Structures are given as C-alpha cells and as structure tokens.
Amino acid sequence: MKLIIATIKPFKLEEVREALTGIGVRGMMVTEIKGFGSQSGHTEIYRGAEYAVNFVPKVKLELVVPATMADQVVETITKTAQTGKIGDGKIFVLDVQQAVRVRTGETDADAI
Amino acid sequence: MKLIIATIKPFKLEEVREALTGIGVRGMMVTEIKGFGSQSGHTEIYRGAEYAVNFVPKVKLELVVPATMADQVVETITKTAQTGKIGDGKIFVLDVQQAVRVRTGETDADAI
Amino acid sequence: MKLIIATIKPFKLEEVREALTGIGVRGMMVTEIKGFGSQSGHTEIYRGAEYAVNFVPKVKLELVVPATMADQVVETITKTAQTGKIGDGKIFVLDVQQAVRVRTGETDADAI
Amino acid sequence: MNTLTKIALPVALTALPVMGLADEGPVAGVNASTDTVFILNSLLFLVGGFLVFFMAAGFAMLEAGLVRSKNVAMQLTKNMALFGLASIFYYLIGYNLMYPLGTWSVEGVLSGVWGPGILEAVGVTADAADDYGYASTGSDFFFQLMFCAATASIVSGTMAERVKLWPFLIFTVILTSVIYPWSASWKWGGGFLDAAGFLDFAGSTVVHSVGGWAALTGAIILGPRIGKYKDGRTVPMPGSNLTLATLGTFILWMGWFGFNGGSQLAMGTVGDVADVSRIFSNTNTAAAGGAIAALILTQIMYKKPDLTMVLNGALAGLVSITAEPLTPSLGMATIIGAVGGVIVVFAVPMLDKLKIDDVVGAIPVHLIAGIWGTLAVVLTNSDATIGAQLYGIVVVGAFTVVASTVVWFVIKMTMGLRVDEETEINGLDMAELGMEAYPEFTNG
Amino acid sequence: MNTLTKIALPVALTALPVMGLADEGPVAGVNASTDTVFILNSLLFLVGGFLVFFMAAGFAMLEAGLVRSKNVAMQLTKNMALFGLASIFYYLIGYNLMYPLGTWSVEGVLSGVWGPGILEAVGVTADAADDYGYASTGSDFFFQLMFCAATASIVSGTMAERVKLWPFLIFTVILTSVIYPWSASWKWGGGFLDAAGFLDFAGSTVVHSVGGWAALTGAIILGPRIGKYKDGRTVPMPGSNLTLATLGTFILWMGWFGFNGGSQLAMGTVGDVADVSRIFSNTNTAAAGGAIAALILTQIMYKKPDLTMVLNGALAGLVSITAEPLTPSLGMATIIGAVGGVIVVFAVPMLDKLKIDDVVGAIPVHLIAGIWGTLAVVLTNSDATIGAQLYGIVVVGAFTVVASTVVWFVIKMTMGLRVDEETEINGLDMAELGMEAYPEFTNG
Amino acid sequence: MNTLTKIALPVALTALPVMGLADEGPVAGVNASTDTVFILNSLLFLVGGFLVFFMAAGFAMLEAGLVRSKNVAMQLTKNMALFGLASIFYYLIGYNLMYPLGTWSVEGVLSGVWGPGILEAVGVTADAADDYGYASTGSDFFFQLMFCAATASIVSGTMAERVKLWPFLIFTVILTSVIYPWSASWKWGGGFLDAAGFLDFAGSTVVHSVGGWAALTGAIILGPRIGKYKDGRTVPMPGSNLTLATLGTFILWMGWFGFNGGSQLAMGTVGDVADVSRIFSNTNTAAAGGAIAALILTQIMYKKPDLTMVLNGALAGLVSITAEPLTPSLGMATIIGAVGGVIVVFAVPMLDKLKIDDVVGAIPVHLIAGIWGTLAVVLTNSDATIGAQLYGIVVVGAFTVVASTVVWFVIKMTMGLRVDEETEINGLDMAELGMEAYPEFTNG
Ligand SMILES: Nc1ncnc2c1ncn2[C@@H]1O[C@H](COP(=O)(O)OP(=O)(O)O)[C@@H](O)[C@H]1O
Ligand SMILES: Nc1ncnc2c1ncn2[C@@H]1O[C@H](COP(=O)(O)OP(=O)(O)O)[C@@H](O)[C@H]1O
Ligand SMILES: Nc1ncnc2c1ncn2[C@@H]1O[C@H](COP(=O)(O)OP(=O)(O)O)[C@@H](O)[C@H]1O
C-alpha cells in the first residue's frame, strides 16, 4: 500500500475529492496547513510596518491506497489540482507497511 | 522504528491517550483533521439549499515507536477507539529511518 | 528522497524556516498540532476543578528533500529549534518513493 | 420597588411617600412648558439617534458573521468606511436635499436648499431657535443622519465577498448624498409622495426598500460569487461566525426601538409619549413574530430549524412593522412581523433560484419585507390607501433602480466593480487589504 | 464644559449664561407639570426597557462563550427563540396574569384578568390615559416584558449542551406565560407576598431566583453532560470563547442599570430621580465588588485568578443588589455585591460536588446570590423583616420548584428532554441544527 | 410619522392633532419648572453615564481583538478588574479628591475633602438636595466615575501581552484613586488650571492625555514585547480578531456621545439641549473624519487601506473633538477629527521607530490626538488662548509622567512589572491564568 501526501490550493479540495471518488478512492484525511514554497514571500504592510508573508494557506490530503492504484491517484490529483499558477502544490508517495480499520479490525487491503 | 498514523473520533482522544500511556508510549502528535470516508455524505440544508457533508471532524495521531512495540500500539488503539459504528477510523504503519530528540540530539531509540 | 517530520515549539518556527532557507530548502508544510510528551501533564484549575494539561501547542514541519540533504536538514533543525528546555521536539526521517510538482508534473528531484 | 406598576393614581400616591415625596408642593400646571416640550422632543431624537447609530455595529457584526473568514476584514472595512462617508456626505449635501422646508427648486420633487447642514448657534435661546415649538435642529440632524447611514449599510451585505472596496464606497457616497435623500424628500421632506397620501412611518420603503433596491441592482450587475451556483444547484457558503451574526441581530433589534420610536418625532405630550411606548412594544413583538415564524417554518420545511433564517426572520419582522409601528395592536403587530419572517424563508431560496447572490439576505429582509410592511399599513391605519401605498412603493422603487443601475454601470465601465477571480478565490482580505481578520486561525 | 459639576446653584448660574440662558424668563413653578411627570415616568420605562432588552444579547454572548463550539449555534438558537416566545406569551397571558390591578379570581393569589395585554389608544389624551397620574401602559408593558424574558434566559445557560431544542422551548413558554407571571403577581401584582411585607425591589427573588430554581430543577432532571463527572473527579469543559463571555457580562452589567434603575418606576420628582441615581451608582459598585471579590478569592485559593469566576462574580454582585439597590450606601452596596462574588467562588465547585452540571454558573449567580440579596435587604431597609424575606424566598422557591418539576417531567415523559448520546458527543449543532457556529475552524 | 421634522412650529402643530393633542389645555408657562430642570440634568448624567460605562466593553473588545490569542484571556481579565477597581477606589478617594467644592487643603491645588463619596438620602426632597438648582449627586457621581474608569482602560491596551496582572492592577488603583482625580481637580474641580483659563470640555487632556501619558511611561519602563523589534525592523504582531476590534471601536464611538454630550452637564433649558445636540453631531462627524482620513491616507501611503488604522483613526477623531465638541461647526469638527486620523497614521510607525511598543495604538489615539484636540480649542472657542491650552497640557503632562514614573518604578523594584521570557513566549493566558480565551482553536 502507498501513502499519498498531497498539498493543494484550498479551493481545489472539493474538485479533487470528487475526482478521487470518481476513480474509486474511498477515504482520505484532510488537514489545513500553511505552505512555504516558491509562491511565498510577497510583502505586506501592517500598521506601517513591512513584513514578508512566508506562509500560504494550503490543504493537505493524506490517503492510503493499494500500490497498484497509486499512479492513477497521483495522476488524478495532478490533473485536477493544476491551475498552472505557482503554488499548485506537491504530491509525495510513501510505502505503508500495514493498515487497520478500527471498526472491524480488518487489515491492509480490506481496511482501505 | 515505526510511525503509526491513526485517525479516530475526536471524543475518543483522551481515552486512547491514556491507554497508550498505559502501555508505555511517551509521546505523540495530535492534529485536528477532516475525514472523508464511508461515514461521509449525509446531506444538510443551509438557507434552503441542500448540500452534502463530505467531511467529518476527526483527530489524527502520529507516534513513532520502536518496531517491537508497533503491534501492541496498533492493537491498543484499535481496542480503545472502537465503537463499532461506522467512522471509527484507520491506523497506518510506516517505516521510520531515523529519529532525533531536538533537546538533546539523542537519536533513534533514545529519542522517542 | 526523504520526508522529514519535525515537531518544534511554535515560537521557533520563523527561526527554523529562515535557517532551512539558508541551507537551500525551498519548501515545506507547516501544521499546528497539539503535542503530548514528557513536557505535558502539569495541572490547571478551571472553575474550581483540577485537570491535567496533557497537550502542548506545537508546530509540525514536513519537508521532502533529496536524500543527500537529509542529514544537514536534521542538523539545522536540531541546532535552531533547541532551547535545551524540555519540549523542544522531535525529528523523524522517512523514505519517499516519489515526488510530483502539481503545477508542472515534474517528478522527484525536479519536484522539490 | 416594582409593585403595582399598573395601579391607578391614588394607590400610586399612597405608595409614593415612602420615596420622600410627602412634602412636595402643588403641581405647576398641567401641560409641559414650551421649553420642556422642546427639550423632550430633542431628547427623543438624541436617544433614538444613538440607538440607530448602534445599528451600524449591528450591520457590521451580522455581515462579518455571515461572510467567510477570508473576507471578514474587508467587510468590516466597508462597514466602517461607509458609515464615515455617510456621515460626511449627508451633512454636505443630503440633509438639505432631503428637507427643503418648503423651498423647492421643483415643487415637491427637488429641494431648493443646497449645501451643508447648519446647526443652531451655541446656547441658542428660545427666540433664536430654528423651531422653538418643536426641537433642536442638531438633534434632528443627528437622528436623520443615522437613517441615511442605515440605508448604506444594507447594500454592503448583499454585495459582500466580491465587490471592490473603492467602487463600492463611491456608490455609497452617491447613495447617501443624492439617491436616498432625494427620494426621501418626496415623503419626509413634504414632497409629492407625502402629498399623495403615501404613508411610511419610519421607512419600510423610504429607508429599507431603497437600500434593498440598490442592493438588488448591485447584486445583479455584480453577479454571484464564484462557485455559488454549480450545474443548477446552489452551493451553500456558510458564514464564518454565527455568534457574531446573532449579536449583530440583537444589536439591530435594539437599535430599531430608536429607529421606530424616534420616528414619532415628539415626546412632549401625553399622547406622544404613549405613542412612543406603543411603538416600542409593537416593534419588539413584530421582531419576535418574525423570528418565531422563521423558526417554526424552517423546522417544518427542513426538519431542522435554521438559525440564519431565524436571524433574518427577526429582522424581516422589524422591517415589516417599520412602515406603521403605531396603529397596530400588539397582536396585529406580531402577525405583521410573522409574515415578514415567512417571506424570508421563501424569498431566500427563491433569489438563489434566480441566481441572485445575496450574501446576508438583505434583499428578502429589507426590500421584500419592506414592501410587505408598506402595504400592511392599510390593515391598521385608516388614512392609508392601497393605491397610495403602491404608488409610493413603485415610484421609490423605480427611481432607486434606475439611479442605482446608472451609477453601478458607470462605475463598472470606468473603474470596474468586481475583484479578479484569483483575489476572490483567495479572499479579499489577503489580496485587497493584505490583512486577515483572524490571522491565527488556520482556515482553508 | 465639565467644571465643578458639584457646585452649588448660585455658582452654577453664574456659569450658565455662557450657554446663552441669560435672557430666559422666570421659572414656571416648582414641581413638574402632571404631563411632564407622566412623560418622564414613561421615559424611564422606555430607556430602562431597552437596556433590559439588551440583556438578551448579553445572555446569548455569555452562554455562547461558555459552551463548547460544537454547541454554540444551538445555544444561540435557544436564546433567540426564547426571547421571541417570551415576548409573545407574556403578551398573550403573562402580563395580565401578573398585574390583576386588584381584580383577583383568588384574592391576592390568582389574577382575575385573562387574555392578552392591551395598550392605550393611539394618541391617548390625559383623560383617556389608563393612569394619567403615572405613566403610559405601553411603556410599562415594554419594561415588564423584558423582565419576563430575562427570567427565561437564565434557564437556557444551565441546561446547555444536552437539552433538546423544542422541549426546552415548550418549558420556556410555560415559564413565561404562567410560572413567572403568576408568582410575580404575588409580589409585584400586589398579591399576598406584597401584603406580607416581603420586599424585593427589582427581583432578586421574583426574577432571578425563579429563573434559578427552574434551572436547578431542570439540571437535576436532565442530568450532567456526558463525561462531566468521571470517577469522582469533575472534568472541566472549557468555554469556547471567553471574549464573547466577557462581552456578554459587560452587556448584562449595562442592562442592569435599566433593570434596577427602571424599577424605581418613577422619575418625575426630585426624590425619584435622585433615587434612580442612587440605584445606578449602587448597582455599578455592587458589580464591581462581586468581580473584585471573585478575582482576589480565586487568586488566593487557586494561585491564579479565574476569569470565568470574575465574570460570574460581577453578575452575582448585580443579582445580590437587585433586591434592594436603593437604600444601601455605596460602601454597603459594594459589600453586598462582594459577598455575591464570594458565594459564586464557593458555590460553583459545590454544585459540581453534587454532580449538578450548570454549564454557565447560572444557579450560583441567579439563585444563590439571589437568595442572599433578598435577605440582605434587612441590612439597609428598616421596612424589611427577616421573617417576611424568608417567607417570600420559600414561597416563591417552593412554587417554582414544584411547578418546574411537574413541567419538566411531563415533557420528559412525553417527548423526551435530552438528546441521544451520539448527538451530545458530536455536538448539538451538527445533529440538531445541521449548522455550525464556526464552520471553518477545525475543532475536535 | 417622519414627515417634515424640520418644519416651523405652525405647520408642526397642524400636523400634531393627528396624534391626539387636539384637546390639550393651555401650556403651563415657558421655562421648565425647577424640578424638571433638576430631573433633566440628572437624566443627562444617567444616560451619558451608562453610555460611557459601555466604553469599558468597547476597550475590552478592542484590546482583546488586537492582542494575540495567547494573551486574550489575560487582557479581558485586566479590563474587567480595572473597571471594578476604578469603581471602588474612585468612590473611596477619587471623587472627593477631584471635586473639593471649594474646600481646598492647598488652594486650587489639592482638595480638602477626604474619604468616600456620599450620595443624597433616599427620596431626598428639594430643600434637602445637595444642589436643588442643578442635579442629583448620585447622577453626577455615576457620570464622573465612568470617566475615571475610561482613563484606566487606556493604559491596559498599550502595555498588553507582557505586563504582570497584579502590578498593573496596583498601578490602576493609584491612577484611579490619586493621579487622575488629583490632576482632574485642577480643571474640573475648579482648581488653578481652571482659573488659568485652560479649557477642556470633556477631557482630551484631563482624561485621554492622562491615560496616554501613563501608558507612555509604562511602555517605556516596561520595554517592547520580545521579538517586536529585530535588527532595526518592526515585526508586526497581528491582532487575533479584527471583528471584535471593530465592534469595540463602534461601542466606543457610541459611548462617546455620552462622554461628550453628557459633559454639557445640563439639559434643562433650550440652550442646553440644543448644545447637547450640537455636541452629538460634532462628535459623530469628527469620528467619521478621523476614520476616512486614515482610510484614504493608508491607501495612498501603503497602496492598501489598513483597517486597524481606520479603527484608530475613528477613535483619534473622537479624542480630538473631546476638548471642544460644542463650538465647532460640523465642517470644522470633521476637519479636527480628520487631523486626528492623520496623526495616528504617522504616529504609529513613529513610535515603532522609537522602539516604544504600544500594542493597540493608545498613545497616538489618546495622547497625541488628545494634545491636538486640546490645542484645536482655540480654533473655534474665543475664550481659549494657545497659552492657557499649552499651560494645561504641560502641567497635566508633567505631573502624570512624573507620578506614573515613580509608581511604575516602585512597582518594578518591589514586585516586578514584567512576566518572565518563557511566560511571554507561551502567552500570559497559559502561564498566568492557566486559561485560554479560545481553548479549542489550534493556535501556534
Ligand atoms: N520540499 C517540500 N516539501 C514539502 N512540501 C513542499 C515542498 N516544497 C513545496 N511544498 C509545498 O507545496 C506548496 C507549493 O509549492 P511552491 O513551491 O510554492 O509552488 P509550486 O509547487 O507551484 O512550485 C508549498 O506551499 C508547500 O506547502
Ligand atoms: N484510504 C484512506 N486513507 C486515509 N484515511 C482514510 C482512508 N479511508 C478512511 N480514512 C479515514 O478514516 C476515517 C473513517 O473511515 P470511514 O470509511 O468513514 O469509516 P470506517 O473506517 O469505519 O469504515 C475517515 O473519516 C478518514 O479520516
Ligand atoms: N514518540 C513520539 N512520536 C511522535 N511525536 C512525539 C513523540 N514523543 C514526543 N513527540 C513530540 O515531541 C514533542 C516534545 O516531546 P517531549 O517529550 O515533550 O519533550 P522532549 O522532546 O524535550 O523530550 C511532544 O510534544 C510531541 O509533539
């Protein structure tokens, strides 16, 4: 199984979720985060003092899928979350040793 | 070492924490997340407009433990977080290459 | 590539970010979390009732870097985030199979 | 002590000595003295005025609570700025445009008095007072100014989350210096609508519908928020803070006692103060009727009550009673308000069907309930005719729609009305203000 | 200018001409004219009334701030709805039930006047006024209504986070149409408690304890929130927003000037207005005493001051002075209030020991401090006897407890009082309203 | 109905009968009766007083909104506590220290009246009243007390996020019992500044600058927050909730009508009520001027408007007009206020350059705009001389700076003024209170 971590622009969340459901993803974890990257760094003024905005609001998706499905998921996210503008985000893929569904105790393939 | 990622129902957090402390877990990271899964999807009405609630509030635990301890941790979480109702959550186990305790620079086993 | 997960004290965030930028890190994900660890557990009183504060506000950094850079990153975080007081935090290193930049579809090294 | 507040005089007297009135001399006359009448009338304006002023805070909280947090700071900025501008421009132009005092450049249609409002001299004496038999000019100006500002506040809510700051403020300037005062002069300035027998006690039409019409034209010209209407469905965009929205509603409710009560315009006689008392009571019960009607109706229609509808319902009840808060009985006032609450529950989704995106529900509350309230005058006030009421509604509506449309379009053509897509998506706060209302909370 | 506000008349006069009074004629008589007295008395009710109205916002903010965010929208809905229902049912039944004006069906015990309240005619004249020598009926109705609503607000806070919406609202209807007005008639309607010499100026017992008793019985019958008491320990469930809780407290504090000051019921004589002034000052200093007492006491007992206790302390100080805000000196008023603050600090944990879960501390504040305040009347008012005070406390308490218990039980048996476990755990907002107060903030 | 509020008497009368005044008898005299004057003057104090009271809530919300959430609960605690302490100590010492009524221990410099304030007896009669020709002592005490509390509120904002609770409260006690009342006695107590012709109608200097000077000395002695000034740059520390900051500003704005209007100190004559009306109007337009000036200026200087500056601008406008809200025309009042808004926009960064860390901008708003307002009196009031105004500013400033410095230092030496570094970093709420304002929101 693979853990796919994707950080995208917040307004893309709903679209991505629908796309993923479309290809059979049945669950994920969503976290609101602050992203730092090339997009960051424009300066703002607050009460007359300049400061750099280093963090941009992003959403992070974490989902575990069968290894076989990983590429398709990565593709789907890439396609759907892309605006072509800087700050679209990143996708990372990691190995997962084991998965358990708390409700039933089912493991691995049956758990996700 | 193993990284154990568990997503559970928020009201179970305290219970799970106590259970884990009971078996010798000395630390963890807790994040409030929105979960998407089979539990999701009931519809609500807001100002006359129907909409589907796709995300359910969940809590995510991340803790790194010695490989030998992983199974016991998974078991404990499963046992404690289980209500038998849909949406109890998931547990995932990943390999960890290295761990460091910032305060002391200790690594791996000594770090966690 | 390596995924480096670091939990530090919130007020150290800016300093750590600057240090990491200094050594060439070009991005990261930042999440506000509650940490549980040896630092936790002092008791407070609310409306006459005692209770233990088990969770301490922390910040979690997640960044993916080329394997070659991992040690330097870990070092930098350790050095910068260290106050020597309990609760400084932890750093974990995991393997990353794949990375993608959503905007361009670039992968791995080019993606981060 | 609170005993027997309703008992007849004698009893009251026997009760009073306790409070040390035993040795009071004989009463000096019956009516209040001319000075006292002048003072009490002015006092009504001052107290009513600061209550209506507070409605600005109510609008700000209601709107800040009903927009998404990425647009809250901008909404607050708009509310602060529009009140400031209304204060300045109503003084510079609006006040005299609204109250020609008989000096018309076009009889009954356009005031002949131009330029800023001028108050009585410091420490004015009876003979020097502008209107010794009535009230001080300053108190009247203060009170009327607040009505003008309220009109402007109505617009900001509907157009939230997508309209640019400065273009919106320019519209506000024209609304408060010309559109509102001019149309108001036709009724309250003693113009042709007043002559035609059109009745609007505290402004269901003169104030609320004008704001509502301006908001409606603005919403249509501006278009809905991105993603609000997707393949035929309405996508809810829940307000970020319903606690503040509720606070705002309570504040508006309180302010309305000044809005309607102060519109009695006099408190120096037994009849006037008793009328003000009727108005306070009717205003409150109409709001209650509106809130409860919306509560029950949403429970029945949606199986769950909708707090935001209850808030809108209370406000719709208030707007509904505003055209005639005096003559209805308490029961009738409750019903008039309740109908307002019902209107909101049906009008909100209806507007969405029409793809008219009204962020806070100002159009149902101020415009539609305002029309209802204006018509409802005929139910309890024999001086009102359905014809005259319709006449007033149509005239004011037509004028406001035309005037607003022209202004909105000119602005759209010249400087643009709407923020670009990316700004709207990321939130106006970051892009237009570079400042967040809740910088520490991690919102999407 | 602010100079010498306390100086004697002559000096004042020499100062006045600056303000253009030089050429004023001779003073017309000494006492205020009958009309003026009528107007000023009515005005006191109107101003006091809108201040007490605003307490509804204060209760809403206090409660919204002290519940967990998953229940905030529901708490707001309850507060809006209960005020609306109180307004309607006090009008339909309560007002005449409370003020029989001597027409009893059971002498001194049960009013003989049934049906909705009726106000004076529009533009009523002196001869036609219900009580020309006193004040307008509408102003009295408006003022009294707000007291009834306040009583209902007290209950909602205690029972928060677990009681079902509609059952709670049904209780509210009965409380505001029958329980409160009926018991209040015994004192303020001129009933047997009044005859027995029981004194309660603005309602420490008649209003606050009644709300408190109803809340206490409700809390016991409803039971504590899930997880509140775990193996003998009390588990704190911190309020979600102490800023709004503090705002609510300040709003209540301000409303109390109307609550106590308006209860002087007259402002048309030198003695009355001077008394209202005493009451304003005493009310403020009692709140200060309560807040500071709680601040110091929590610092001493817990090494850290407890803001929520300070807020409750200020409110307890206000409740404590409510039974007699007139006769105490400023010093004594401060002490009476301070004792109220001390009561709260001890009563809150005590209730927890008894496993009575009072979410916002309404029972210590309104019931226990209310009893204290009622007894404290004897300290400064020679007309008060400890016996009569106890008699009133017991009679009102017994009646309210019995009546509330019956109603709560009937509701529990018929439609159920409490939400199911899962609803309570997930929060009433999602389950009962399908709406969150802070949808964007990621709460557990 | 709202028609023709400005029309002349005859017309008004013809309009009135509708309201049932037809059969009124002849008017009883011209001037208000002595009783009525006494009542109306007292009423002005009471209404003005509760409005100024509400400013305490305004300060609390403004400050809670402008500090970071980790310090909000502490800021709220300070605001509640300081108001309670001000109420108690102004009563115990301050009131008589401020108003010697001619009884000086050092002529014109130090009051000769010691001990707590005492109000008139219950149900006082005309002959027994302290000042029958003027107003009730209780109403005056209530009104003056609120000014004292306002002075203390000013200090808490500047020193937020780093000052210890109890040391700050001890300073508050001395400020409200001695420093403010003593210096105020020189002007409003009829002391030497009053004799010198120094004019300060409602307290730009006497109240606001005193608070501002105390805040300035405190900020300097306390030092800036950790990390505020880093290698020459100012590091912004954005406020946690601009919605509440805006609410606070609106509340303060409303309170100011009582602050300035009540300072007319009389409402019993045509001239007085007309003046109060002027003051209400001028106060409002000055705030508008300040807000709009800051809005436009920040837009020009920073390309984006700064909401926090707009809020400060409105408040600066209010402070600027406070020294003379009566004599300016509406236009001049707008300009005086606008200059206040400009001052803020430049003074805020200037203070940062000087590394004086003023968390909420109280020094620019209350001190610098206060000085401007005091000087601006000469623009419209011919009785004012620039010399006398400067004299008052310098004397009050010098005294407050010296007195505050001494007190701050004594406290610093004895119990320490500032929390330790770790407490400051983790937030005062967790460390000093063990309580968070928003426990559920996950903040850094
Ligand atoms: N090395 C990294 N590790 C983890 N997250 C990253 C990394 N680089 C960027 N990100 C995340 O991806 C987001 C977008 O990256 P950014 O460089 O700003 O734009 P782009 O991906 O279009 O080049 C960042 O806000 C951050 O959340
Ligand atoms: N494939 C997945 N990857 C990551 N998290 C998941 C996945 N599926 C479910 N989850 C998480 O587990 C939670 C519970 O899953 P759900 O399917 O709703 O119920 P159950 O686990 O009882 O079948 C979800 O809310 C989500 O947070
Ligand atoms: N086993 C663990 N797995 C994951 N995170 C941990 C673990 N132990 C500690 N942490 C994180 O590190 C933070 C600091 O750890 P703590 O034990 O409190 O202090 P220290 O690291 O100085 O010993 C904790 O708040 C928690 O967020």
PDB file of C-alpha atoms in Angstrom, chain D residues 1 21 35 105 286 350 405 429:
ATOM      1  CA  MET D   1     -39.909  48.953  44.189  1.00  0.00           C
ATOM      2  CA  LEU D  21     -42.437  62.979  48.138  1.00  0.00           C
ATOM      3  CA  ASP D  35     -39.219  74.653  26.963  1.00  0.00           C
ATOM      4  CA  SER D 105     -36.432  74.120  -6.967  1.00  0.00           C
ATOM      5  CA  ALA D 286     -43.037  42.194  15.396  1.00  0.00           C
ATOM      6  CA  MET D 350     -36.180  31.967  -4.471  1.00  0.00           C
ATOM      7  CA  THR D 405     -28.257  50.948 -12.206  1.00  0.00           C
ATOM      8  CA  ASP D 429      -8.610  40.246   2.885  1.00  0.00           C
TER       9      ASP D 429
END
